[in-house]
Short mmCIF file of C-alpha atoms in Angstrom, two decimals:
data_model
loop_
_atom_site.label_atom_id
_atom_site.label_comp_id
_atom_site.label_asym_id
_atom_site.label_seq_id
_atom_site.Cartn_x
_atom_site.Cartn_y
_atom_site.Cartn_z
CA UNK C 162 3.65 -26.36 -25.12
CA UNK C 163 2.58 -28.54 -22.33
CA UNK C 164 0.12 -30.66 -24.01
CA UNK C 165 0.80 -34.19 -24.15
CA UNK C 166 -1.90 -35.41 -25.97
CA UNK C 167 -4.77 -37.86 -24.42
CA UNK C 168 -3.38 -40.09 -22.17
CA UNK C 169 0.27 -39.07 -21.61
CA UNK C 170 -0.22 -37.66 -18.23
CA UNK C 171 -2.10 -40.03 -16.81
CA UNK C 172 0.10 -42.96 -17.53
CA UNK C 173 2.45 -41.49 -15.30
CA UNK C 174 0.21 -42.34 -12.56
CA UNK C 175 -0.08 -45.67 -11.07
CA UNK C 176 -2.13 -47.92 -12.83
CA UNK C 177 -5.86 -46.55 -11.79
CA UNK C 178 -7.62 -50.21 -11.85
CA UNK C 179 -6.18 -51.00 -8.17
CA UNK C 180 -6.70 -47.47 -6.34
CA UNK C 181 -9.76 -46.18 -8.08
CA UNK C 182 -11.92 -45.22 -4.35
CA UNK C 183 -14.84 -43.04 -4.34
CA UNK C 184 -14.01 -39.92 -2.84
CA UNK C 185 -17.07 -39.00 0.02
CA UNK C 186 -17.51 -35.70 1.38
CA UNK C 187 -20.05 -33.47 3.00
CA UNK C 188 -21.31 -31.95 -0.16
CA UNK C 189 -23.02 -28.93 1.93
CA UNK C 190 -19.48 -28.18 3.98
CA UNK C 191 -17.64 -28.26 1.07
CA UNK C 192 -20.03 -25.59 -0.59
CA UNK C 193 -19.45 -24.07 2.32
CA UNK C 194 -16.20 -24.07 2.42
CA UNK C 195 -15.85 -22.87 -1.02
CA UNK C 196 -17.69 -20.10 -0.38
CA UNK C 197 -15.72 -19.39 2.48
CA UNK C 198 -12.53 -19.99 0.52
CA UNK C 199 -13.04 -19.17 -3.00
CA UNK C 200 -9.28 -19.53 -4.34
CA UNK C 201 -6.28 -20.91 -4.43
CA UNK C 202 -2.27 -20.04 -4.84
CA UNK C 203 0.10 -21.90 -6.42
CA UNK C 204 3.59 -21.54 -5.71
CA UNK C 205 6.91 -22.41 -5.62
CA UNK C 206 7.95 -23.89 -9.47
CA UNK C 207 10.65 -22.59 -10.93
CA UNK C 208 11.91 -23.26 -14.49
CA UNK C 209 10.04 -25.80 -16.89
CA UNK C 210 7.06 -25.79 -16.07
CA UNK C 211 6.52 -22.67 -14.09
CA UNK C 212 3.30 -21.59 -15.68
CA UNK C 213 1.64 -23.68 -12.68
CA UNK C 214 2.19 -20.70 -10.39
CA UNK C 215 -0.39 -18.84 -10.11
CA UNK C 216 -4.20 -17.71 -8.41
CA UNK C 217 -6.54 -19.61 -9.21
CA UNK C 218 -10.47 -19.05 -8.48
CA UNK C 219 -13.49 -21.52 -7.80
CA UNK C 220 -15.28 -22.21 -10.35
CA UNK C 221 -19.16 -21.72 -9.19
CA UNK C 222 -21.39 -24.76 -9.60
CA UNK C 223 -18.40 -26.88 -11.99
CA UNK C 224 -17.31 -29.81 -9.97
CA UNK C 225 -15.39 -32.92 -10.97
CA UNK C 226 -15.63 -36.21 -8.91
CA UNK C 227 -18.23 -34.20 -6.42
CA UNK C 228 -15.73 -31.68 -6.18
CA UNK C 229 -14.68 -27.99 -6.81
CA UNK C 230 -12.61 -26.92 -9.78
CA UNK C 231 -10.26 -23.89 -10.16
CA UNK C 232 -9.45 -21.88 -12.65
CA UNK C 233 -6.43 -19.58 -13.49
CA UNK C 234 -7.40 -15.97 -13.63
CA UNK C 235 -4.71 -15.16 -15.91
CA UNK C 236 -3.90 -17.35 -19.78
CA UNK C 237 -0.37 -17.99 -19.58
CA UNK C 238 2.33 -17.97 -22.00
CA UNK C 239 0.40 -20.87 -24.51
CA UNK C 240 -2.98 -18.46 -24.21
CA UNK C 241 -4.65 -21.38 -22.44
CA UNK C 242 -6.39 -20.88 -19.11
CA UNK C 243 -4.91 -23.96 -16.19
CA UNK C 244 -7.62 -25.59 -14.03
CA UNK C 245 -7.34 -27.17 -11.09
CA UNK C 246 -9.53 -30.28 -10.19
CA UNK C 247 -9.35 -33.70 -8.81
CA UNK C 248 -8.80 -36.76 -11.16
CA UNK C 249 -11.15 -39.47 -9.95
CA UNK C 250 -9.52 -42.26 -11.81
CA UNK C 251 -6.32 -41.86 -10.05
CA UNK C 252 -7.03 -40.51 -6.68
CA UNK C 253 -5.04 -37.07 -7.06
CA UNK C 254 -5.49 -33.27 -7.44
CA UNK C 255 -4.20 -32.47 -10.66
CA UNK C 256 -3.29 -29.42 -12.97
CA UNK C 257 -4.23 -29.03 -15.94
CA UNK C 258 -5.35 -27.41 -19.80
CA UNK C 259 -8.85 -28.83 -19.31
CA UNK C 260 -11.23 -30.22 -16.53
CA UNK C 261 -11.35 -34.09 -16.72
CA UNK C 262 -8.80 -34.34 -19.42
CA UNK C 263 -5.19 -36.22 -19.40
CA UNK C 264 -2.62 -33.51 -20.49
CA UNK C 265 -1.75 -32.82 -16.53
CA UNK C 266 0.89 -30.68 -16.22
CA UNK C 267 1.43 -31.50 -12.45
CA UNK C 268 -0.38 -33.69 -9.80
CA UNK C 269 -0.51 -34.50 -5.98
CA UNK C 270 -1.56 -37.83 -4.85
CA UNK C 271 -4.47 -38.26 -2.44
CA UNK C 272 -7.80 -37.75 -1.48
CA UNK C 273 -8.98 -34.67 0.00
CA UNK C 274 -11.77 -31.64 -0.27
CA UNK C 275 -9.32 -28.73 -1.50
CA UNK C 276 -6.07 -28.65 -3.10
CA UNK C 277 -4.84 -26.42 -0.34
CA UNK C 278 -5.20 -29.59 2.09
CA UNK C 279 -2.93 -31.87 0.10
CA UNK C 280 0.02 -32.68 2.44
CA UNK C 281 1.91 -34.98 -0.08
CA UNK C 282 4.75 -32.89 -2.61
CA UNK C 283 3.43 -31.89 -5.96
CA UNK C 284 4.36 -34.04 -9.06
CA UNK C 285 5.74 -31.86 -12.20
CA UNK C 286 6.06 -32.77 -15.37
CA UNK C 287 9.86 -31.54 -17.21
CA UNK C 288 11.48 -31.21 -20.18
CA UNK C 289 11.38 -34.69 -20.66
CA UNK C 290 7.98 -35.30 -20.02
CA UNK C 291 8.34 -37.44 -17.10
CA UNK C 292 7.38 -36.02 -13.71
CA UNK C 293 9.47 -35.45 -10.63
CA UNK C 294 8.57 -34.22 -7.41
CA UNK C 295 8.82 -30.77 -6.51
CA UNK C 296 9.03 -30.06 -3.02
CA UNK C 297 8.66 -26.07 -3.57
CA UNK C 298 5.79 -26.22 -4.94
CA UNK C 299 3.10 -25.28 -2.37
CA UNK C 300 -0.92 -25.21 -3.23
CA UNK C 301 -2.08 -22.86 -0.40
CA UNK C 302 -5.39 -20.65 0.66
CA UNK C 303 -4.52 -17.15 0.24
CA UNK C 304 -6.40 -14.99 2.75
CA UNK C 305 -9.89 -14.17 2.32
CA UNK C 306 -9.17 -10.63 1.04
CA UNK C 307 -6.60 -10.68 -1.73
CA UNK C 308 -5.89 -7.44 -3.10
CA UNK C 309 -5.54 -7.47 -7.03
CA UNK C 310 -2.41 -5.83 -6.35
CA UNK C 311 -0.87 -8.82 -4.87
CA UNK C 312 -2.32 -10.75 -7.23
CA UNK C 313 -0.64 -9.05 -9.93
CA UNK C 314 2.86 -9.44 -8.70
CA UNK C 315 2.20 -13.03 -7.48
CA UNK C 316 4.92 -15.63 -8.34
CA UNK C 317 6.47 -13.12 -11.36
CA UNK C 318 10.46 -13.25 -11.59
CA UNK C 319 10.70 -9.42 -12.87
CA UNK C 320 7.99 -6.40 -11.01
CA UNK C 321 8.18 -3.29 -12.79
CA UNK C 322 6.52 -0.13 -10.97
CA UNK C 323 6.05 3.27 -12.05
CA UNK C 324 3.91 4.68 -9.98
CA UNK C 325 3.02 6.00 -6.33
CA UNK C 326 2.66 2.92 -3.77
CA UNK C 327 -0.46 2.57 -1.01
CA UNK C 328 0.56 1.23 2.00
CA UNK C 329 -1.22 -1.82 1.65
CA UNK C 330 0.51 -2.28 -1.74
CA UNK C 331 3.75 -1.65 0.20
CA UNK C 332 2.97 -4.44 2.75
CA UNK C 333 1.65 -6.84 -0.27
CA UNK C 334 5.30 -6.27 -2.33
CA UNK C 335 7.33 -6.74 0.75
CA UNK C 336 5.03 -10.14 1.72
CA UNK C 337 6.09 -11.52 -1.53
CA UNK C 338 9.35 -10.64 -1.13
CA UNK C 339 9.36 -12.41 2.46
CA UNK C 340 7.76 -15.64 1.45
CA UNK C 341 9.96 -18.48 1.44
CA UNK C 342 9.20 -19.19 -1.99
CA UNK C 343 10.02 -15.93 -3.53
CA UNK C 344 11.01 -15.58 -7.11
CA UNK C 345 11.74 -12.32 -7.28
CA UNK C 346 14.75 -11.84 -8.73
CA UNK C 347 14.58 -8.27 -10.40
CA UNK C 348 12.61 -5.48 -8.82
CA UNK C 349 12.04 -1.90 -10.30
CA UNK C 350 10.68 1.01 -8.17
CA UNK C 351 10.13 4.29 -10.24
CA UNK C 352 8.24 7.74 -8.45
CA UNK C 353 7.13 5.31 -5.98
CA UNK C 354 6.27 8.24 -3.33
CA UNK C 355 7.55 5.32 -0.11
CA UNK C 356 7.99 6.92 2.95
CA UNK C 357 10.75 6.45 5.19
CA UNK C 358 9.25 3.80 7.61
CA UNK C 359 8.02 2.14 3.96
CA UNK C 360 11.79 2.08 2.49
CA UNK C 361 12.68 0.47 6.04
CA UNK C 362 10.40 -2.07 5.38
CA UNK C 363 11.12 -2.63 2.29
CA UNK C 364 14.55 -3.37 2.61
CA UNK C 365 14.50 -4.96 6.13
CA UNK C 366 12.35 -7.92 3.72
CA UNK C 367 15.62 -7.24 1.44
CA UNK C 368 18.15 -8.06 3.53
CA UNK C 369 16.36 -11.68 4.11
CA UNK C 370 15.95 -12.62 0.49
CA UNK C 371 17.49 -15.18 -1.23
CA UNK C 372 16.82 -14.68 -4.89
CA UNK C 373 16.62 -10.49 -5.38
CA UNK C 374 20.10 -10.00 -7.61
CA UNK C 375 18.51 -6.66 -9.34
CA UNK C 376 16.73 -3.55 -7.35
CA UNK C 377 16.42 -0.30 -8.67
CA UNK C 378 14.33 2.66 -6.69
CA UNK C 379 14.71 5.81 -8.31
CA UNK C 380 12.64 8.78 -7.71
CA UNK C 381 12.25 8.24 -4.10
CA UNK C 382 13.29 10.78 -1.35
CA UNK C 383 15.66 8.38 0.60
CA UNK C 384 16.43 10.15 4.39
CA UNK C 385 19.22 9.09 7.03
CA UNK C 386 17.00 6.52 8.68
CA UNK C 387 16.04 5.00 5.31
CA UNK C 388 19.78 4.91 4.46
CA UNK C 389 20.46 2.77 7.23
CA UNK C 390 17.70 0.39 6.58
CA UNK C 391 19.62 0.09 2.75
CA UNK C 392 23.05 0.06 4.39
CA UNK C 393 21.96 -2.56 6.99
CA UNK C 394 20.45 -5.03 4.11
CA UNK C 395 23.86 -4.98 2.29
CA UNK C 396 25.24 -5.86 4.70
CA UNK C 397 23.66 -9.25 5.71
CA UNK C 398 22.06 -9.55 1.94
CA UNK C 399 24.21 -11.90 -0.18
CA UNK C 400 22.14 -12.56 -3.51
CA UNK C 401 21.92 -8.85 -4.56
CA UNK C 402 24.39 -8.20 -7.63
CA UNK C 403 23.41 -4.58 -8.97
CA UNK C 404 21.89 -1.50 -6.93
CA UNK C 405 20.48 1.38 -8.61
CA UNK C 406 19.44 4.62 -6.41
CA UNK C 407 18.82 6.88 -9.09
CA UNK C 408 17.16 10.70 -8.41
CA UNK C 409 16.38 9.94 -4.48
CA UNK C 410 17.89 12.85 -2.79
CA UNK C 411 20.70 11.53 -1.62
CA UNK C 412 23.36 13.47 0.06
CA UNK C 413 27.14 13.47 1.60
CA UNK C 414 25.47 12.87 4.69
CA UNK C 415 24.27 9.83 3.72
CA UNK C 416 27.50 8.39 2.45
CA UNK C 417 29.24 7.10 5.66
CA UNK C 418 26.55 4.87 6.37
CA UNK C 419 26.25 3.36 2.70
CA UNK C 420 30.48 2.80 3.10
CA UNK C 421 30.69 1.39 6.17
CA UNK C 422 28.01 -1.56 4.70
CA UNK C 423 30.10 -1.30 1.68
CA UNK C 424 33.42 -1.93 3.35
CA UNK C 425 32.09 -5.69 4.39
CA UNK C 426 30.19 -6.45 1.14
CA UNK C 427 31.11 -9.12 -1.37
CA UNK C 428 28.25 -9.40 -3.63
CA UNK C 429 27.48 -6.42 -5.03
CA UNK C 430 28.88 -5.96 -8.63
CA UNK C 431 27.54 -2.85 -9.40
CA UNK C 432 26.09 0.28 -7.69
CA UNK C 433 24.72 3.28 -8.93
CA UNK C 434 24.04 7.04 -7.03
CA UNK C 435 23.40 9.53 -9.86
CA UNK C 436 21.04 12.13 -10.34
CA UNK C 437 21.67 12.85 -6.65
CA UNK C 438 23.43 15.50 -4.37
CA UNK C 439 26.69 13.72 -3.69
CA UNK C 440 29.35 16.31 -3.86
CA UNK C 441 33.22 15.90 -4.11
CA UNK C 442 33.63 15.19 -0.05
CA UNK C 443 30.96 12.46 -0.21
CA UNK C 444 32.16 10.40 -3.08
CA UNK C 445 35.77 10.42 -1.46
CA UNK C 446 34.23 9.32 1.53
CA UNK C 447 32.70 6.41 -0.25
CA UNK C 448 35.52 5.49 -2.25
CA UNK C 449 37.79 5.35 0.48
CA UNK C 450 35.21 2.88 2.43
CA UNK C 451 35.51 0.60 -0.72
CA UNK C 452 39.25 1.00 -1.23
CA UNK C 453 39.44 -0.48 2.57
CA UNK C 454 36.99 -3.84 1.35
CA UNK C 455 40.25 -6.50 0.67
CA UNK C 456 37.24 -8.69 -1.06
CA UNK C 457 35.32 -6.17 -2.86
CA UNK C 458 33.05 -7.84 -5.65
CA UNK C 459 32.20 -3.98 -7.34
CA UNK C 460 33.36 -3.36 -10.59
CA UNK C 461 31.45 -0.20 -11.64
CA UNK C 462 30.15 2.36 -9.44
CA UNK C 463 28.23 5.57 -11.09
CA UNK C 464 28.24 8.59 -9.81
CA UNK C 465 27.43 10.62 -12.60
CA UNK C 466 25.00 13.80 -12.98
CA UNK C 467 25.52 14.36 -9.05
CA UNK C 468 27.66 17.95 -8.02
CA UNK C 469 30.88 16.78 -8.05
CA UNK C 470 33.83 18.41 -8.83
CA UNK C 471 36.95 16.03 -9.86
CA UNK C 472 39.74 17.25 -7.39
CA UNK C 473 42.54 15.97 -7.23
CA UNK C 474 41.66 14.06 -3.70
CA UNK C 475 38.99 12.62 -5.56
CA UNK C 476 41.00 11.57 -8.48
CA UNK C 477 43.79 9.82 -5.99
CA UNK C 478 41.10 8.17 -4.43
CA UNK C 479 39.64 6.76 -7.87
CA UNK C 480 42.86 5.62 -9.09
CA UNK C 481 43.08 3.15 -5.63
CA UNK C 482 39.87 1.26 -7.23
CA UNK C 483 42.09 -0.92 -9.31
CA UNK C 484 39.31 -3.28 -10.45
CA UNK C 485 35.93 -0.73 -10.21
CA UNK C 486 35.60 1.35 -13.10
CA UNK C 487 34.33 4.92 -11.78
CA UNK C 488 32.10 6.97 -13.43
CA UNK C 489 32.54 10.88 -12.63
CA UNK C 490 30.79 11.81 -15.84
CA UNK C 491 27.87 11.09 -17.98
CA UNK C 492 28.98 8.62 -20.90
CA UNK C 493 26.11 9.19 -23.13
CA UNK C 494 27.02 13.44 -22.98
CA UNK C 495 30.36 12.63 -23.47
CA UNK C 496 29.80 10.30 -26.77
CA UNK C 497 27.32 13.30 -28.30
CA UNK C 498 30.02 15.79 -27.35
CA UNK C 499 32.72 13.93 -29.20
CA UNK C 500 29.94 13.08 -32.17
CA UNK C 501 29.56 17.01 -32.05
CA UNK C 502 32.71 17.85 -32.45
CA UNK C 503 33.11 15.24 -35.15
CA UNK C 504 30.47 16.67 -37.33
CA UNK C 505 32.00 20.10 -36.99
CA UNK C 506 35.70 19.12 -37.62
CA UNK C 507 34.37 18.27 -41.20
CA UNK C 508 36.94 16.36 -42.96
CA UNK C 509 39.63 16.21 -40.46
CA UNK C 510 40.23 12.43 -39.26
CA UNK C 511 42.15 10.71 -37.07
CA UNK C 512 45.16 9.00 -38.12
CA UNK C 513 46.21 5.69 -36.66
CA UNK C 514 49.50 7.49 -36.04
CA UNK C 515 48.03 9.86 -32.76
CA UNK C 516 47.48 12.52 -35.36
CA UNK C 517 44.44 14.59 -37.07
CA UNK C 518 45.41 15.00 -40.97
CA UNK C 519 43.45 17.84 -42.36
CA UNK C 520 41.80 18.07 -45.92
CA UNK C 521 44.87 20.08 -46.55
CA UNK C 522 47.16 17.12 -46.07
CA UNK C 523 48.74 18.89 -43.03
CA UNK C 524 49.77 16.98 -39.65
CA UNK C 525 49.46 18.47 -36.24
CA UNK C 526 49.51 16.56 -32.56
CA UNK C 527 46.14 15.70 -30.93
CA UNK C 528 46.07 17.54 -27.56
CA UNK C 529 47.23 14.72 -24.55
CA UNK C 530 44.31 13.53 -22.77
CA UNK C 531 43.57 15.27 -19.19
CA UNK C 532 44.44 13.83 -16.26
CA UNK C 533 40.94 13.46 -15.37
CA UNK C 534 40.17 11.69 -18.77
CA UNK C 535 43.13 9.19 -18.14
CA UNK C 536 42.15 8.33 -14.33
CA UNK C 537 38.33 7.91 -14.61
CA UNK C 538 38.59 5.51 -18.11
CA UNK C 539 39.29 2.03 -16.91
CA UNK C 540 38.43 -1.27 -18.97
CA UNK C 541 36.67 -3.20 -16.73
CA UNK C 542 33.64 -5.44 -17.96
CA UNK C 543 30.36 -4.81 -15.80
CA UNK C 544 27.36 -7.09 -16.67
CA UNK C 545 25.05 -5.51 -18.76
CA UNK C 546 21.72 -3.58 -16.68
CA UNK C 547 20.17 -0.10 -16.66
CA UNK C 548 21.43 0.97 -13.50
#
């Protein structure tokens, strides 16, 4: 995908006759210093060309120009492993398919021991095939023990997790969530067995982030304290766009603190709270809280599969949500209900009239919907996502 045949990156360069110099290092401190510092991370690209990012390892005893090579620990999406080594001819660190070769990807000009120590930006290559500097993209030493779990959520735009979290895997997602040059944009935590200081963490690197517009946690016990760490990040959080706390134990208690964030929020499109133990009282508490938000972004809230019963305070308060479309009931029981019933009724079909004609030819009036029915249908489009 990136290959641009023999000599096409290198002709970006300048032209290597006038600046060819003869990089001279220590060749014992730089074996040293590999040893010491046996990787790399790249980070930062985003878009064409992202494959870049990456870890990339030190390749024992393969040098180019005197000096150490790198190679991805992961093929990326052309099934090609990316190396990272210093083009002699043209006085740069350079990334590539192959060591030595000409189908650079990206480059940084000048001379130094490590790729980590380059202080000019990184050139990439786009669409076009020209290259353009990318200021975000950082080549940096990771710290002498990085966990493979870190590694495996490194620089990825989508982390999906289904199962129980370390602490030290807590600390790892919430660094890359901190880093200025996140790219985490969707996040999934399912049975993830966080603790309460560990959802506080988790979200106090939430509220800071830039790029997160999906989170989901399900299947974690979420207590008071770790409600106001979620309630505080929605506050001052302004990229997130759907919320999903699915099956965490969440009660009425809990609901005053989410609506009071709620009432000054103006990002979030859609939230979801079912599988929970929200009752009645709770869910008018929080509808109320987002009937008082004059700039309220929400247009579907779920609260489906909880204990609620549909009073008629709860209904009143529904029907204030002009633009949110409310969800008091599961949609997928309802459609097998009505498929149920459909399969039973036998022939019987609905005219376009308001009227079921039996296979006897005989007419008779549909029952009027329930007030319920009426109040919690509402047409509003809600992007597409799994909360």
């Amino acid at each position: 995908m990136f290959d641009f045949g023999p000599g096409v990156g290198a002709s970006f360069f300048q032209d290597p006759s006038d600046r060819v110099v003869e990089p001279k290092f220590n060749s014992q401190a730089i074996a040293e210093d590999a040893a010491a510092h046996s990787a790399v991370v790249v980070s930062g690209r985003k878009g064409f060309a992202n494959l870049i990012n990456g870890y990339y390892v030190a390749q024992p005893r393969i040098t180019e120009a005197g000096l150490p090579t790198f190679k991805s620990t992961e093929k990326d999406e052309t099934k090609r492993w990316r190396y990272i080594f210093f083009h002699k001819a043209n006085n740069a660190w350079a990334i590539a398919h192959e060591i030595g070769g000409d189908s650079i990807v990206a480059y940084a000009l000048g001379i130094h021991a490590r790729p980590n120590l380059v202080t000019t930006a990184w050139f990439v290559v786009n669409s076009n095939g020209d290259f353009a500097a990318d200021t975000a993209v950082r080549c940096a030493c990771p710290p002498l023990a990085v966990s493979p779990f870190r590694r495996k959520i490194l620089d990825q735009e989508v982390i999906e997790l289904g199962a129980k979290l370390s602490r030290t895997e807590v600390i790892d997602l919430c660094g890359e969530l901190s880093t200025p040059v996140s790219v985490v944009r969707r996040l999934t935590l399912n049975q993830s067995g966080m603790d309460t200081p560990a959802v506080a963490a988790l979200f106090e690197c939430i509220a800071h982030s830039c790029v997160l517009t999906h989170l989901t946690i399900s299947k974690t016990r979420i207590t008071d304290h770790g409600m106001s760490a979620i309630a505080k990040a929605i506050k001052s959080n302004k990229s997130l766009h759907l919320l999903s706390l699915k099956a965490d134990e969440i009660g009425d208690g809990q609901m005053l603190e989410l609506g009071k964030a709620l009432r000054w929020n103006t990002s979030l499109h859609g939230l979801a709270l079912r599988e929970n133990n929200i009752t009645e009282q709770g869910a008018v508490v929080l509808l109320e809280a987002l009937s008082a938000n004059s700039n309220l972004a929400l247009r579907g809230l779920r609260l489906y599969d909880n204990k609620i019963v549909p009073t008629k305070k709860l209904l009143r308060a529904v029907a204030k949500l002009k633009s949110c479309s409310v969800e008091l009931s599961n949609p997928v029981a309802q459609v097998r209900k009505v498929d149920h019933q459909n399969v039973s009724a036998g022939e019987d079909r609905v005219s376009a009239a308001g009227h079921v004609k039996t296979s006897f030819g005989k007419k008779k009036p549909t029952k009027p919907k329930s007030t319920s029915q009426v109040a919690l249908r509402k047409p509003v489009q809600v992007e597409t996502t799994t909360l």
